[in-house]
mmCIF file of C-alpha atoms in Angstrom:
data_model
loop_
_atom_site.group_PDB
_atom_site.id
_atom_site.type_symbol
_atom_site.label_atom_id
_atom_site.label_comp_id
_atom_site.label_asym_id
_atom_site.label_seq_id
_atom_site.Cartn_x
_atom_site.Cartn_y
_atom_site.Cartn_z
ATOM 1 C CA UNK A 1 -69.987 -46.882 -77.353
ATOM 2 C CA UNK A 2 -71.592 -44.384 -75.036
ATOM 3 C CA UNK A 3 -70.423 -40.737 -74.848
ATOM 4 C CA UNK A 4 -68.797 -39.862 -71.613
ATOM 5 C CA UNK A 5 -68.966 -36.304 -70.140
ATOM 6 C CA UNK A 6 -66.568 -33.967 -71.558
ATOM 7 C CA UNK A 7 -67.797 -30.913 -69.845
ATOM 8 C CA UNK A 8 -65.455 -27.971 -68.935
ATOM 9 C CA UNK A 9 -65.000 -29.092 -65.332
ATOM 10 C CA UNK A 10 -64.191 -32.746 -66.069
ATOM 11 C CA UNK A 11 -61.764 -31.636 -68.891
ATOM 12 C CA UNK A 12 -60.035 -29.244 -66.507
ATOM 13 C CA UNK A 13 -59.609 -31.957 -63.915
ATOM 14 C CA UNK A 14 -58.103 -34.249 -66.634
ATOM 15 C CA UNK A 15 -55.623 -31.608 -67.721
ATOM 16 C CA UNK A 16 -54.609 -30.953 -64.111
ATOM 17 C CA UNK A 17 -54.121 -34.600 -63.656
ATOM 18 C CA UNK A 18 -52.083 -34.762 -66.862
ATOM 19 C CA UNK A 19 -49.938 -31.816 -65.865
ATOM 20 C CA UNK A 20 -49.411 -32.738 -62.133
ATOM 21 C CA UNK A 21 -51.166 -35.616 -60.438
ATOM 22 C CA UNK A 22 -54.482 -36.582 -58.834
ATOM 23 C CA UNK A 23 -53.700 -34.857 -55.641
ATOM 24 C CA UNK A 24 -53.576 -31.373 -57.244
ATOM 25 C CA UNK A 25 -56.995 -29.585 -57.643
ATOM 26 C CA UNK A 26 -58.252 -26.747 -59.564
ATOM 27 C CA UNK A 27 -58.541 -24.740 -56.315
ATOM 28 C CA UNK A 28 -54.860 -25.524 -55.470
ATOM 29 C CA UNK A 29 -53.820 -24.246 -58.805
ATOM 30 C CA UNK A 30 -56.055 -21.080 -58.573
ATOM 31 C CA UNK A 31 -54.498 -20.219 -55.255
ATOM 32 C CA UNK A 32 -51.000 -20.447 -56.610
ATOM 33 C CA UNK A 33 -52.107 -18.555 -59.607
ATOM 34 C CA UNK A 34 -53.545 -15.746 -57.550
ATOM 35 C CA UNK A 35 -50.245 -15.519 -55.600
ATOM 36 C CA UNK A 36 -48.092 -15.565 -58.822
ATOM 37 C CA UNK A 37 -46.303 -18.672 -57.747
ATOM 38 C CA UNK A 38 -44.381 -21.171 -59.718
ATOM 39 C CA UNK A 39 -45.474 -24.793 -59.590
ATOM 40 C CA UNK A 40 -43.596 -28.014 -60.230
ATOM 41 C CA UNK A 41 -44.888 -29.975 -63.139
ATOM 42 C CA UNK A 42 -45.627 -33.754 -62.766
ATOM 43 C CA UNK A 43 -43.208 -36.308 -64.151
ATOM 44 C CA UNK A 44 -45.234 -37.071 -67.381
ATOM 45 C CA UNK A 45 -45.488 -33.497 -68.687
ATOM 46 C CA UNK A 46 -41.991 -32.526 -67.321
ATOM 47 C CA UNK A 47 -40.524 -35.340 -69.395
ATOM 48 C CA UNK A 48 -42.809 -34.969 -72.435
ATOM 49 C CA UNK A 49 -40.993 -34.520 -75.655
ATOM 50 C CA UNK A 50 -42.555 -34.681 -79.127
ATOM 51 C CA UNK A 51 -39.188 -35.693 -80.476
ATOM 52 C CA UNK A 52 -39.533 -39.090 -78.805
ATOM 53 C CA UNK A 53 -42.882 -39.539 -80.642
ATOM 54 C CA UNK A 54 -43.499 -43.354 -80.044
ATOM 55 C CA UNK A 55 -42.990 -43.265 -76.347
ATOM 56 C CA UNK A 56 -44.938 -39.967 -75.932
ATOM 57 C CA UNK A 57 -47.705 -41.037 -78.169
ATOM 58 C CA UNK A 58 -48.165 -44.277 -76.187
ATOM 59 C CA UNK A 59 -47.994 -42.638 -72.873
ATOM 60 C CA UNK A 60 -50.412 -39.898 -73.729
ATOM 61 C CA UNK A 61 -52.905 -42.462 -75.162
ATOM 62 C CA UNK A 62 -52.574 -44.582 -72.005
ATOM 63 C CA UNK A 63 -53.326 -41.581 -69.738
ATOM 64 C CA UNK A 64 -56.365 -40.629 -71.831
ATOM 65 C CA UNK A 65 -57.673 -44.232 -71.829
ATOM 66 C CA UNK A 66 -57.005 -44.546 -68.100
ATOM 67 C CA UNK A 67 -59.045 -41.425 -67.340
ATOM 68 C CA UNK A 68 -61.757 -41.680 -69.948
ATOM 69 C CA UNK A 69 -62.314 -45.474 -70.152
ATOM 70 C CA UNK A 70 -65.011 -45.442 -72.920
ATOM 71 C CA UNK A 71 -64.658 -42.376 -75.144
ATOM 72 C CA UNK A 72 -66.437 -42.036 -78.471
ATOM 73 C CA UNK A 73 -63.796 -42.021 -81.365
ATOM 74 C CA UNK A 74 -64.574 -38.312 -82.338
ATOM 75 C CA UNK A 75 -64.227 -37.203 -78.708
ATOM 76 C CA UNK A 76 -60.997 -39.266 -78.274
ATOM 77 C CA UNK A 77 -59.523 -37.608 -81.484
ATOM 78 C CA UNK A 78 -60.492 -34.096 -80.247
ATOM 79 C CA UNK A 79 -59.026 -34.769 -76.782
ATOM 80 C CA UNK A 80 -55.845 -36.308 -78.006
ATOM 81 C CA UNK A 81 -55.090 -33.453 -80.451
ATOM 82 C CA UNK A 82 -55.561 -30.906 -77.560
ATOM 83 C CA UNK A 83 -53.533 -32.908 -75.154
ATOM 84 C CA UNK A 84 -50.585 -33.092 -77.549
ATOM 85 C CA UNK A 85 -50.818 -29.274 -78.082
ATOM 86 C CA UNK A 86 -50.985 -28.674 -74.347
ATOM 87 C CA UNK A 87 -48.000 -30.879 -73.501
ATOM 88 C CA UNK A 88 -45.861 -29.370 -76.152
ATOM 89 C CA UNK A 89 -46.368 -25.898 -74.709
ATOM 90 C CA UNK A 90 -44.467 -26.921 -71.549
ATOM 91 C CA UNK A 91 -41.700 -29.082 -73.118
ATOM 92 C CA UNK A 92 -38.821 -26.627 -72.437
ATOM 93 C CA UNK A 93 -39.734 -25.331 -68.951
ATOM 94 C CA UNK A 94 -37.175 -27.138 -66.710
ATOM 95 C CA UNK A 95 -40.002 -28.854 -64.796
ATOM 96 C CA UNK A 96 -41.587 -25.557 -63.321
ATOM 97 C CA UNK A 97 -44.114 -23.040 -64.664
ATOM 98 C CA UNK A 98 -46.084 -20.180 -63.317
ATOM 99 C CA UNK A 99 -49.336 -21.492 -62.117
ATOM 100 C CA UNK A 100 -51.226 -18.600 -63.825
ATOM 101 C CA UNK A 101 -49.693 -19.673 -67.158
ATOM 102 C CA UNK A 102 -50.692 -23.393 -66.958
ATOM 103 C CA UNK A 103 -54.136 -22.503 -65.504
ATOM 104 C CA UNK A 104 -54.868 -20.146 -68.346
ATOM 105 C CA UNK A 105 -53.859 -22.966 -70.825
ATOM 106 C CA UNK A 106 -56.015 -25.471 -68.906
ATOM 107 C CA UNK A 107 -59.112 -23.306 -69.216
ATOM 108 C CA UNK A 108 -58.380 -22.369 -72.805
ATOM 109 C CA UNK A 109 -58.099 -26.006 -73.721
ATOM 110 C CA UNK A 110 -61.248 -27.054 -71.918
ATOM 111 C CA UNK A 111 -63.245 -24.323 -73.594
ATOM 112 C CA UNK A 112 -61.722 -25.434 -77.115
ATOM 113 C CA UNK A 113 -62.605 -29.021 -76.487
ATOM 114 C CA UNK A 114 -66.087 -28.258 -75.245
ATOM 115 C CA UNK A 115 -66.690 -25.986 -78.201
ATOM 116 C CA UNK A 116 -65.398 -28.645 -80.693
ATOM 117 C CA UNK A 117 -67.961 -31.168 -79.468
#
């Protein structure tokens, strides 16, 4: 299986898609962060609960596989672990967070994943 790019930009785009949807961009998020705005989370992350582990695990796996169709096992494991941690950060947020908070977490996760590879 070939290794797909897991560069910082691609990872950030993935986490934005995970947290919101494909219409939200890094630039959109940066503008909201610069203006200290709150932003509504997407359905998946707003409804994420590690207490419902079978459902969440399956849904998260499906999203990773949908975005990265042919990940090497090691990369998949690294990405999955960081996705779980990322989603758990926003479990209790009533569907809204400050854009600066989630942008910071997206940048942090992308750096950690890139470094782990």
